[in-house]
Amino acid sequence: MNDAGIVRIEDLRRLKLIPPHSRMKAGPVVVVECIEEIPCDVCVAACPTRAIVKKDINSIPSVDFDKCTGCGSCLLACPGLAIFLVDLSIGSGKGRVTMPYELLPIPSKDDKVVLLNRKGEPAGEGRIVKVVRSADKTYAVTVEMEDSKVRDVRAFRVIV
Amino acid sequence: MTSSRIIQHPILNFERGKKKVLYFEDKPVEVYENESVLAALYANGVRIFSRSRVLKRPRGAFCLIGKCSSCLMEADRVPNTRICITLTKDLREVRYQESSASPPKTSFFIAKKPEEIPTDILVIGGGPAGLYAAMYASKYGANVVLVDENPTIGGQLVKQTHKFFGSKDLYSGIRGFEIAKKLAKILHKRKNIKILTNTSVFGLYSGKLAGAYHLRRKQLLKIKAKQITVATGASERFLVFENNDLPGVMGAGAAQTLMNVYGVKPGEKALMVGAGNVGLIVSYQLIQAGVKVVAIVEAMPRIGGYLVHAAKVRRLGVPIYTSHTIKSAHGKEKVEGATIIALDKEFREIPGTEKYLEVDLICLAVGLNPYSQLLSQAGCEMVYIPELGGLVPKRTRYQETTISGIYVAGDVSGIEEASTAMLEGGIAGISAALKIIGNNEKALNEREEMLEKLEKIRAGRFFERIRKGLRKVLIDERRGNSTY
Ligand SMILES: Cc1cc2nc3c(=O)[nH]c(=O)nc-3n(C[C@H](O)[C@H](O)[C@H](O)COP(=O)(O)OP(=O)(O)OC[C@H]3O[C@@H](n4cnc5c(N)ncnc54)[C@H](O)[C@@H]3O)c2cc1C
């Protein structure tokens, strides 16, 4: 499989977009997977604590993970569906990823889903723990999974 | 035949209006009054809308915005009707026409007297550029007539389910179709703007006279303006490959019109050709409409669109084959499959790398051409600028062409984005208004602010080509323009 169109972890790390482990342990925190200089600043305007900043409209966002409260406002606003929340605070080998979702069917709490990584490859099963709908129909869906998967899972397929 | 109307969509609700019966080839078909004739027939399984003249090869839906002539039919005995921009509510029956149509059997075209419409400013095209041009010209007191040949204003915006990129003060973060609604609402409230939809401008004549045709009223309009802004947008490019004329090969924008405007599924399994932003975004929209996207091919060695748009489809399992193209479409009277093939560094096909894909829809997203014919016809000085997408007019930084009082804005002046189209529209609108109202400090300041914003957006890496192209078309605003 080719790598075209995949956001690479190395790039996220280089651009300091991956939160420190200690921060993930403390509760939900944002991962902004937007690593190109594109003219957009919707996330900056959406953030209530000014944790996300862009030098100008074309620069790559940078995140102050201590300011981020994990509220998810940016996740619901991002036009690129490129913002996620990760959470390693629940323990017992589990972690959670919150993902933007604009497809059908709408999942409900406790539904089982097939986890998908950035290449769309199945990565085991997860469980829906929270479904939030924004006023403009974007859903923020929180899925629980083994904590080792939190780094790679970025989508899911509802099992119907 | 089962209908391919979309019942549930994650983002859109379809307002199809009342049910009615339309006769197609003398057989009754169940349609909704707000559907275009083409969409309604498509929903009922019709894929062939005309035949080629000599070889009688089938012609399917291709552009869906009244530009390509694949869907010309005889509607209520009027030949050459573009059924993709004709709503069923106006019709009783449609039928195939002989490829060389006979003249209409009724003469109501000429029965009505042309209507004369005087105005300060005429804006042609109701996409983001035209809407902004009208909004800002009217803001400073000029009277504006805004025309668009589609049934609703909004241009490209009405088909976009995704939230727009850009800067927060230019409606970014809002879905395209919602932006269109917001702008339309503002314009409808303005007393000095007259909006004419279903109206095609077919020519610009001396003395700033525009010839237009009202498609629903079937009446000629003579719009006499003092200033004109042309904001006609762009049309989709075609691509050469074997069987590229099979029904089921369509522009990506056409697929959008079908599924996002009319709620009709364009196919079940799709191949997308082109991984620029349009190809990537429309692929995602196809998935939202319940269509499986089998693959995206891109001739260039890398993806042209934004990585976020590519990542969005990749994580749903859609492969993107870079350095690949479509070799041929297969099928008898409609697409049943496609062969894709790898390309080497010189873009030559590599024999032996063919791959067959079972698809019933092939979407072309291989670029847009500025829809600039009206400007050429008017006599504006045109230049071919590959970086801007094709033939575009020379203009000043205030968007004025070489003909004094004819302005240009948006994709027709170079393929860019909605945000830049809006700003160009605003700048053109204010500039045209200034000629009507005379000097105005506030207007001048606002225009400068817009110019600054435009420059900021274009400073980015993705606008390198645009900047290069623009340098070739800009003329000094102090240079005397010719009058018309
Ligand atoms: C899939 C897709 C996704 C996009 N996403 C984004 C995005 O996220 N952010 C962004 O900023 N931009 C985006 N764009 C780009 C943006 O939509 C266009 O750049 C913008 O719509 C151009 O505006 P316009 O007013 O110049 O033209 P258009 O929107 O094309 O409008 C032109 C209008 O003119 C009318 N017209 C043409 N000829 C005539 C005539 N002779 N008489 C009467 N009317 C006529 C047409 O009917 C049409 O309504 C996207 C485009 C596509 C296709």
XYZ file of C-alpha atoms and ligand atoms in Angstrom:
697
model
C 0.000 0.000 0.000
C 1.331 3.442 -0.801
C 1.747 6.243 1.696
C 0.024 8.896 -0.371
C -2.440 10.823 1.719
C -1.378 9.490 5.109
C -0.370 11.818 7.926
C 2.894 10.397 9.260
C 3.537 10.139 12.978
C 7.129 11.335 12.432
C 5.821 14.563 10.980
C 3.378 15.086 13.816
C 6.200 14.495 16.275
C 8.581 16.824 14.450
C 5.970 19.582 14.477
C 5.297 18.961 18.187
C 1.672 18.101 17.545
C 1.672 14.943 19.676
C 0.888 15.690 23.304
C 3.344 14.443 25.946
C 2.419 11.123 27.511
C 1.907 12.752 30.906
C -0.684 15.107 29.405
C -2.587 12.238 27.792
C -2.585 10.488 31.172
C -4.217 13.558 32.689
C -7.305 13.462 30.460
C -8.501 14.218 26.920
C -6.153 16.393 24.884
C -6.053 17.527 21.301
C -4.043 16.107 18.371
C -4.181 18.500 15.407
C -3.264 16.476 12.325
C -2.844 19.497 10.065
C 0.757 19.635 8.895
C 0.611 21.687 5.711
C 0.601 25.419 5.241
C -3.008 25.851 4.189
C -4.959 29.110 4.404
C -7.350 28.314 7.231
C -7.686 29.415 10.836
C -11.020 27.977 11.915
C -9.496 25.999 14.822
C -7.785 29.074 16.212
C -11.082 30.940 16.358
C -12.868 27.929 17.861
C -10.492 27.402 20.795
C -11.844 29.000 23.994
C -8.472 28.875 25.808
C -6.223 29.980 22.943
C -4.358 26.699 23.090
C -4.138 26.557 19.293
C -2.275 29.367 17.560
C -1.240 30.125 14.006
C 1.327 32.815 13.278
C -0.622 33.798 10.207
C -3.441 32.232 8.247
C -1.050 30.081 6.218
C 1.235 28.773 8.953
C 1.044 25.354 10.599
C -0.869 25.365 13.880
C 0.992 24.954 17.137
C -0.633 23.714 20.328
C -0.025 24.542 23.972
C -1.054 21.233 25.547
C -1.218 22.708 29.030
C -3.781 25.243 27.932
C -5.870 22.610 26.103
C -8.799 21.470 28.220
C -9.847 18.733 25.808
C -13.226 20.406 25.230
C -13.393 19.374 21.578
C -14.664 22.699 20.185
C -11.912 22.674 17.579
C -12.625 19.068 16.654
C -16.220 19.942 15.809
C -15.203 23.043 13.866
C -12.255 21.861 11.760
C -13.247 21.837 8.061
C -10.606 19.184 7.361
C -11.941 16.768 9.997
C -8.296 16.669 11.046
C -8.543 17.162 14.805
C -8.836 14.354 17.363
C -8.829 13.991 21.131
C -6.828 11.266 22.845
C -7.268 10.216 26.440
C -5.166 7.780 28.462
C -6.576 8.743 31.849
C -8.995 5.858 32.333
C -6.382 3.170 33.055
C -6.827 -0.634 33.090
C -5.163 -0.913 29.708
C -7.802 1.219 27.963
C -7.654 4.480 26.102
C -10.086 6.680 24.199
C -10.024 8.542 20.927
C -12.640 11.133 20.004
C -13.131 11.481 16.259
C -15.164 13.800 14.031
C -17.846 11.897 12.147
C -20.035 13.011 9.240
C -21.323 9.714 7.889
C -24.221 7.337 8.387
C -25.236 5.403 10.390
C -25.041 7.482 13.547
C -23.683 5.181 16.270
C -25.100 4.953 19.793
C -23.414 4.428 23.120
C -22.069 0.912 23.653
C -22.173 0.011 19.947
C -19.272 -2.142 18.800
C -17.253 -0.663 15.936
C -14.407 -1.787 13.696
C -11.427 0.442 14.375
C -9.558 1.821 11.363
C -6.060 3.239 11.243
C -4.862 6.138 9.076
C -4.633 3.815 6.078
C -8.155 2.550 6.575
C -6.924 -0.858 7.675
C -8.976 -2.653 10.326
C -7.280 -2.468 13.732
C -9.542 -4.506 15.963
C -12.728 -3.625 17.758
C -13.748 -0.716 19.933
C -16.781 0.446 21.860
C -18.623 3.737 21.557
C -18.663 5.594 24.865
C -19.955 9.020 23.887
C -21.704 10.646 20.934
C -21.995 14.440 20.774
C -23.727 16.292 17.954
C -22.877 19.847 17.025
C -25.472 22.311 15.813
C -24.180 21.907 12.269
C -24.367 18.098 12.167
C -20.780 17.130 12.839
C -20.587 14.408 15.455
C -17.787 13.935 17.954
C -17.684 10.230 18.670
C -15.572 8.855 21.527
C -14.436 5.275 21.137
C -12.782 3.150 23.796
C -10.032 0.724 22.781
C -6.823 -0.872 24.020
C -4.518 1.950 25.044
C -1.797 0.856 22.598
C -4.155 1.667 19.709
C -4.833 5.268 20.630
C -1.862 6.438 18.582
C -3.032 4.900 15.306
C -6.827 4.661 15.263
C -8.377 7.598 13.420
C -11.667 6.248 12.079
C -14.185 3.512 12.665
C -16.881 1.598 10.890
C -20.184 0.983 12.607
C -21.068 -2.713 12.589
C -24.627 -3.024 11.268
C -36.845 0.156 -11.701
C -35.972 1.186 -8.170
C -35.273 4.833 -7.533
C -31.795 5.955 -6.605
C -33.026 8.894 -4.555
C -31.130 9.370 -1.324
C -33.507 8.994 1.602
C -31.085 9.682 4.452
C -28.001 11.833 4.300
C -25.691 12.719 7.190
C -25.699 16.426 6.354
C -28.426 17.316 3.875
C -32.210 17.386 3.801
C -33.719 17.413 0.363
C -36.682 19.629 -0.347
C -38.065 17.871 -3.367
C -41.476 19.478 -3.309
C -44.690 17.872 -4.516
C -44.869 14.632 -6.449
C -46.076 14.811 -10.015
C -46.130 12.834 -13.218
C -43.822 13.668 -16.088
C -44.179 11.904 -19.414
C -40.909 10.567 -20.745
C -41.182 9.084 -24.227
C -44.957 8.993 -23.604
C -44.581 6.858 -20.479
C -45.506 8.306 -17.065
C -42.629 8.741 -14.610
C -42.984 9.731 -10.970
C -40.984 12.863 -10.258
C -40.812 15.736 -7.757
C -41.444 19.291 -8.880
C -38.169 20.694 -7.527
C -36.037 18.126 -9.313
C -34.343 18.970 -12.548
C -35.691 16.835 -15.377
C -32.335 15.129 -15.683
C -32.101 14.332 -11.969
C -35.653 12.992 -11.958
C -35.029 10.733 -14.947
C -31.676 9.633 -13.509
C -33.385 8.686 -10.261
C -35.674 6.498 -12.334
C -32.795 4.673 -13.972
C -32.448 6.637 -17.213
C -28.781 6.967 -18.164
C -28.927 7.945 -21.839
C -30.136 11.445 -22.675
C -29.112 11.830 -26.291
C -27.100 10.143 -29.070
C -24.131 11.318 -31.075
C -24.954 12.515 -34.569
C -23.101 10.068 -36.780
C -22.271 6.955 -34.808
C -25.327 7.217 -32.540
C -23.247 6.564 -29.471
C -25.109 7.090 -26.233
C -24.626 10.376 -24.363
C -25.079 10.494 -20.617
C -25.106 13.175 -17.966
C -21.831 15.069 -17.983
C -21.846 18.623 -16.571
C -25.291 19.134 -15.022
C -24.944 22.896 -15.074
C -26.181 23.643 -18.559
C -22.841 23.772 -20.321
C -22.076 20.503 -22.131
C -25.100 19.772 -24.399
C -25.164 16.022 -23.636
C -28.695 16.249 -22.281
C -30.468 18.278 -24.956
C -34.012 16.950 -25.267
C -37.346 18.010 -26.612
C -39.339 19.333 -23.676
C -42.973 20.282 -24.226
C -42.111 20.341 -27.915
C -39.220 22.765 -27.500
C -36.074 21.176 -28.907
C -32.570 21.646 -27.484
C -33.815 22.084 -23.943
C -31.042 21.712 -21.373
C -32.907 19.336 -19.117
C -30.246 19.529 -16.401
C -31.211 23.102 -15.555
C -34.926 22.759 -16.276
C -37.132 21.860 -13.334
C -39.903 19.308 -13.771
C -42.446 21.740 -12.321
C -42.470 23.655 -15.572
C -43.069 20.666 -17.820
C -45.532 18.046 -18.923
C -43.428 15.822 -21.170
C -39.930 15.222 -22.505
C -38.636 13.040 -25.287
C -35.457 12.241 -27.173
C -34.856 14.458 -30.139
C -33.390 13.709 -33.516
C -29.777 14.793 -33.337
C -30.451 17.684 -35.667
C -33.521 19.125 -34.057
C -36.288 20.649 -36.089
C -37.307 24.188 -35.200
C -39.856 24.622 -32.425
C -43.426 23.979 -33.437
C -44.640 26.880 -31.378
C -43.407 30.398 -31.613
C -43.753 31.636 -28.053
C -40.051 32.550 -28.028
C -40.735 35.540 -30.166
C -44.301 36.112 -29.096
C -43.206 37.913 -25.931
C -41.654 41.323 -26.260
C -38.132 41.620 -24.852
C -38.039 43.230 -21.447
C -35.712 46.190 -21.041
C -33.978 46.417 -17.670
C -31.902 49.493 -16.884
C -29.481 49.352 -13.959
C -26.339 50.927 -12.567
C -24.480 47.652 -12.237
C -25.027 44.234 -13.759
C -23.399 41.244 -12.080
C -23.295 38.079 -14.180
C -23.024 34.917 -12.094
C -24.291 34.298 -8.567
C -21.426 32.309 -7.044
C -19.379 33.674 -4.155
C -17.677 36.219 -6.439
C -20.909 37.559 -7.920
C -22.718 37.581 -4.582
C -19.950 39.666 -3.031
C -19.818 41.968 -6.050
C -23.555 42.602 -5.714
C -23.385 42.937 -1.940
C -20.621 45.543 -1.949
C -21.855 47.520 -4.927
C -25.292 47.801 -3.348
C -23.831 48.632 0.055
C -22.612 51.926 -1.341
C -25.893 52.811 -2.934
C -25.640 51.571 -6.512
C -28.559 49.723 -8.077
C -27.630 46.162 -8.969
C -29.082 43.451 -11.160
C -27.650 39.989 -10.403
C -28.298 37.189 -12.878
C -27.579 33.474 -12.735
C -28.635 30.782 -15.158
C -29.183 28.164 -12.475
C -32.443 27.865 -10.529
C -30.753 29.009 -7.293
C -27.940 31.420 -6.546
C -24.740 30.290 -4.832
C -22.728 28.811 -7.690
C -20.361 26.081 -6.527
C -21.347 26.723 -2.930
C -24.751 25.077 -3.198
C -23.157 21.676 -3.829
C -20.666 21.663 -0.983
C -21.491 19.665 2.129
C -18.131 20.328 3.766
C -17.196 23.250 5.930
C -15.128 25.751 4.039
C -11.522 26.509 4.639
C -10.312 30.010 4.893
C -10.425 32.923 7.215
C -13.117 33.229 9.844
C -14.417 36.577 8.572
C -15.106 35.044 5.146
C -17.525 32.370 6.294
C -14.966 29.622 6.779
C -15.954 26.792 9.092
C -19.442 26.890 7.585
C -20.701 24.345 5.079
C -20.759 25.581 1.492
C -24.518 25.271 1.000
C -25.098 27.138 4.264
C -22.815 29.978 3.142
C -24.907 30.248 -0.017
C -28.086 30.497 2.058
C -26.616 33.154 4.356
C -25.416 35.290 1.466
C -28.693 34.889 -0.404
C -30.580 36.044 2.667
C -28.507 39.216 2.918
C -28.967 40.003 -0.762
C -32.700 39.327 -0.805
C -33.133 41.968 1.908
C -31.391 44.678 -0.072
C -33.903 46.857 -1.861
C -31.403 47.981 -4.489
C -30.585 44.462 -5.706
C -32.767 42.687 -8.242
C -31.999 38.973 -8.502
C -32.842 37.089 -11.668
C -32.279 33.325 -11.555
C -32.887 31.000 -14.537
C -31.396 33.743 -16.664
C -28.530 33.162 -19.095
C -26.485 36.044 -20.395
C -25.510 35.162 -23.944
C -23.729 38.300 -25.153
C -22.320 41.681 -24.220
C -22.882 44.472 -26.715
C -21.677 48.008 -27.135
C -22.919 50.552 -24.645
C -22.822 47.936 -21.842
C -25.904 46.207 -23.102
C -26.249 42.578 -22.079
C -28.439 40.150 -23.963
C -30.040 37.604 -21.656
C -32.702 34.940 -21.857
C -35.091 34.038 -19.068
C -35.375 30.263 -19.258
C -38.629 29.926 -17.329
C -40.420 32.952 -18.674
C -39.002 32.159 -22.118
C -38.348 35.811 -22.655
C -35.508 37.886 -23.994
C -34.067 40.485 -21.604
C -32.060 43.530 -22.600
C -30.109 44.635 -19.566
C -28.680 48.104 -19.967
C -25.973 48.727 -17.375
C -23.416 51.401 -16.616
C -20.926 48.924 -15.170
C -20.690 45.139 -15.545
C -19.004 42.531 -13.355
C -18.476 39.131 -14.934
C -18.342 36.357 -12.324
C -19.284 33.318 -14.389
C -17.021 30.806 -12.602
C -15.487 27.821 -14.320
C -16.334 24.680 -16.224
C -14.890 21.212 -15.704
C -12.144 19.840 -17.908
C -12.472 16.691 -19.931
C -9.898 13.943 -20.327
C -8.939 11.767 -23.272
C -9.226 8.000 -22.799
C -10.924 5.125 -24.559
C -14.723 5.203 -24.210
C -14.677 8.491 -22.340
C -18.099 9.257 -23.789
C -19.904 6.356 -22.100
C -22.790 7.363 -19.859
C -21.439 7.083 -16.315
C -18.374 9.200 -17.080
C -19.119 12.594 -15.610
C -17.521 15.647 -14.104
C -17.006 15.465 -10.354
C -19.094 18.612 -10.079
C -21.897 16.907 -11.977
C -21.914 14.046 -9.490
C -22.118 16.690 -6.769
C -25.106 18.364 -8.379
C -26.917 15.040 -8.631
C -26.274 13.869 -5.092
C -26.041 17.101 -3.109
C -28.522 19.366 -4.865
C -31.113 16.830 -5.997
C -30.415 13.903 -3.654
C -29.914 11.353 -6.410
C -27.152 8.776 -6.166
C -24.936 9.059 -9.256
C -23.802 5.426 -9.026
C -22.987 2.598 -6.667
C -19.244 2.184 -7.160
C -17.035 5.024 -8.300
C -13.580 5.681 -9.643
C -12.344 9.222 -9.070
C -9.821 10.571 -11.568
C -7.748 13.342 -9.988
C -6.519 13.873 -6.436
C -6.682 17.650 -6.264
C -8.980 19.185 -3.675
C -12.028 18.726 -5.876
C -11.345 15.003 -6.429
C -10.659 14.405 -2.759
C -13.603 16.395 -1.441
C -16.068 14.934 -3.921
C -14.826 11.430 -3.066
C -15.727 12.070 0.546
C -19.095 13.483 -0.502
C -19.758 10.362 -2.582
C -19.159 8.253 0.523
C -21.555 10.498 2.454
C -24.167 9.850 -0.219
C -23.711 6.107 0.148
C -21.545 5.508 -2.935
C -18.506 3.265 -2.580
C -15.347 4.948 -3.858
C -13.226 2.109 -5.209
C -10.119 4.169 -5.926
C -8.721 7.607 -6.682
C -6.084 7.878 -9.423
C -3.711 10.797 -9.866
C -1.319 11.181 -12.811
C 1.145 13.299 -10.860
C 3.575 11.557 -8.521
C 1.976 13.334 -5.582
C -1.419 14.374 -4.362
C -2.329 17.914 -5.423
C -4.989 18.644 -2.833
C -4.606 19.305 0.858
C -3.337 16.416 2.960
C -6.268 16.738 5.368
C -8.705 16.001 2.544
C -6.646 13.014 1.407
C -6.299 11.688 4.957
C -10.073 11.866 5.378
C -10.714 9.391 2.559
C -7.635 7.246 3.161
C -8.677 6.410 6.699
C -11.981 5.139 5.348
C -10.018 2.706 3.213
C -10.050 4.473 -0.159
C -6.745 3.872 -1.993
C -5.097 6.784 -3.796
C -2.912 5.643 -6.681
C -0.454 8.387 -7.572
C 1.400 8.176 -10.931
C -1.669 6.406 -12.289
C -4.305 7.301 -14.823
C -7.427 5.877 -16.381
C -6.713 3.935 -19.570
C -10.226 3.055 -20.615
C -13.819 2.805 -19.592
C -15.729 -0.374 -20.323
C -19.378 -1.093 -20.909
C -21.984 -1.297 -23.602
C -24.420 1.530 -23.139
C -23.075 2.658 -19.772
C -19.996 2.296 -17.602
C -19.498 -1.197 -16.190
C -15.802 -0.999 -15.390
C -12.548 0.894 -15.834
C -8.912 0.037 -16.454
C -6.294 2.079 -14.664
C -2.593 2.033 -15.452
C 0.666 3.219 -13.861
C 2.683 6.076 -15.423
C 6.441 6.543 -15.511
C 8.267 9.807 -14.796
C 7.552 11.057 -18.317
C 3.837 10.267 -17.902
C 4.052 7.310 -20.292
C 1.883 4.308 -19.567
C 3.793 1.321 -18.180
C 2.537 -1.769 -20.034
C 1.627 -4.667 -17.805
C 0.485 -2.482 -14.893
C -3.166 -2.359 -15.968
C -5.722 -2.980 -13.270
C -9.418 -3.578 -13.889
C -11.903 -2.010 -11.498
C -15.568 -2.832 -11.383
C -17.307 0.540 -11.260
C -20.460 2.109 -12.682
C -19.348 5.710 -12.227
C -16.181 7.469 -13.345
C -15.804 10.995 -12.025
C -13.380 13.400 -13.652
C -11.746 15.933 -11.361
C -8.930 16.984 -13.635
C -9.188 20.700 -13.271
C -11.377 23.612 -14.178
C -11.291 26.122 -16.999
C -12.268 29.743 -16.434
C -15.658 30.233 -18.076
C -14.481 33.363 -19.806
C -16.220 33.327 -23.200
C -18.348 36.375 -22.437
C -15.223 38.425 -21.763
C -13.612 37.272 -25.003
C -16.761 38.071 -26.891
C -16.970 41.525 -25.327
C -13.463 42.237 -26.584
C -11.476 42.274 -23.341
C -7.814 41.520 -23.876
C -7.365 37.856 -22.974
C -4.238 35.861 -22.180
C -3.671 32.154 -21.813
C -2.199 31.585 -18.337
C -1.734 27.908 -17.411
C -1.219 28.809 -13.737
C -4.685 30.382 -13.637
C -6.368 27.533 -15.497
C -6.645 28.906 -19.035
C -7.850 31.943 -20.901
C -8.320 34.905 -18.543
C -8.659 38.672 -19.010
C -5.938 41.158 -18.197
C -7.068 43.368 -15.356
C -6.049 45.944 -12.808
C -5.719 45.243 -9.113
C -9.251 46.633 -8.844
C -10.436 43.809 -11.122
C -11.169 46.068 -14.097
C -10.475 44.519 -17.508
C -9.036 46.364 -20.489
C -12.553 47.571 -21.239
C -13.397 50.386 -18.889
C -16.380 49.476 -16.710
C -16.161 45.726 -17.281
C -14.920 43.988 -14.165
C -14.078 40.379 -13.484
C -14.040 38.328 -10.259
C -13.695 34.757 -9.043
C -12.818 31.573 -10.886
C -13.457 33.171 -14.294
C -10.406 35.331 -13.674
C -8.278 32.394 -12.500
C -9.122 29.180 -10.643
C -8.687 29.791 -6.922
C -10.969 29.494 -3.908
C -14.217 30.811 -2.535
C -12.444 33.138 -0.124
C -10.418 34.794 -2.878
C -13.495 34.850 -5.126
C -15.418 36.737 -2.442
C -12.657 39.290 -1.954
C -12.226 39.822 -5.686
C -15.998 40.203 -5.939
C -16.025 42.748 -3.135
C -13.209 44.711 -4.752
C -14.939 44.674 -8.140
C -18.238 45.636 -6.516
C -16.800 48.628 -4.707
C -14.807 49.742 -7.749
C -17.888 49.650 -9.945
C -19.937 51.462 -7.296
C -17.323 54.208 -6.981
C -17.856 55.064 -10.631
C -21.553 55.482 -9.969
C -21.486 57.340 -6.654
C -18.242 59.270 -7.025
C -15.476 59.359 -4.460
C -16.260 57.839 -1.079
C -13.684 57.595 1.693
C -15.288 54.639 3.452
C -15.592 52.641 0.252
C -11.983 53.331 -0.689
C -10.783 52.205 2.730
C -12.834 49.063 2.648
C -11.442 48.218 -0.772
C -7.882 48.620 0.524
C -8.655 46.299 3.440
C -9.925 43.669 1.035
C -6.813 43.989 -1.100
C -4.684 43.426 1.984
C -6.641 40.344 3.000
C -6.350 38.960 -0.491
C -2.619 39.420 -0.392
C -2.364 37.634 2.953
C -4.255 34.600 1.722
C -2.207 34.452 -1.444
C 1.055 34.638 0.479
C 0.848 30.919 1.280
C 2.739 28.040 -0.296
C -0.329 26.691 -2.097
C -0.670 29.994 -3.942
C 2.791 30.063 -5.479
C 1.445 29.197 -8.922
C -1.391 31.690 -8.584
C 1.053 34.473 -7.697
C 3.133 33.602 -10.732
C 0.055 33.636 -12.951
C -1.251 36.893 -11.561
C 2.004 38.683 -12.309
C 1.343 37.986 -15.980
C -2.160 39.465 -16.117
C -2.040 42.511 -13.901
C -2.069 45.849 -15.650
C -1.537 49.271 -14.160
C -4.820 50.822 -13.037
C -3.596 54.262 -14.082
C -3.170 53.123 -17.665
C -6.146 54.362 -19.601
C -8.571 51.568 -20.345
C -10.426 51.446 -23.590
C -14.081 52.289 -23.443
C -16.856 50.175 -24.810
C -15.528 20.218 -4.701
C -15.129 21.644 -4.428
C -14.744 22.005 -3.130
C -14.335 23.309 -2.829
N -13.982 23.634 -1.547
C -13.594 24.897 -1.220
C -13.235 25.269 0.126
O -13.275 24.445 1.050
N -12.855 26.548 0.366
C -12.824 27.478 -0.618
O -12.480 28.629 -0.344
N -13.153 27.157 -1.910
C -13.531 25.889 -2.229
N -13.875 25.558 -3.530
C -13.716 26.557 -4.587
C -14.892 27.485 -4.712
O -16.109 26.780 -4.678
C -14.789 28.254 -6.004
O -13.511 28.803 -6.121
C -15.823 29.379 -6.030
O -17.114 28.839 -6.026
C -15.656 30.290 -7.242
O -16.669 31.256 -7.187
P -17.218 32.003 -8.466
O -18.274 32.912 -7.960
O -16.078 32.561 -9.206
O -17.827 30.875 -9.413
P -19.009 29.819 -9.253
O -19.222 29.452 -7.834
O -18.701 28.741 -10.209
O -20.310 30.609 -9.755
C -20.486 31.024 -11.090
C -21.957 31.213 -11.363
O -22.121 31.874 -12.607
C -23.248 31.375 -13.271
N -23.097 31.651 -14.714
C -22.094 31.242 -15.520
N -22.275 31.694 -16.769
C -23.417 32.418 -16.764
C -24.123 33.164 -17.764
N -23.685 33.264 -19.014
N -25.282 33.769 -17.402
C -25.731 33.686 -16.127
N -25.094 33.019 -15.153
C -23.951 32.391 -15.463
C -23.249 29.915 -12.929
O -24.545 29.358 -13.052
C -22.747 29.920 -11.482
O -23.812 29.909 -10.558
C -14.302 24.261 -3.853
C -14.700 23.911 -5.166
C -15.109 22.630 -5.457
C -15.542 22.270 -6.858
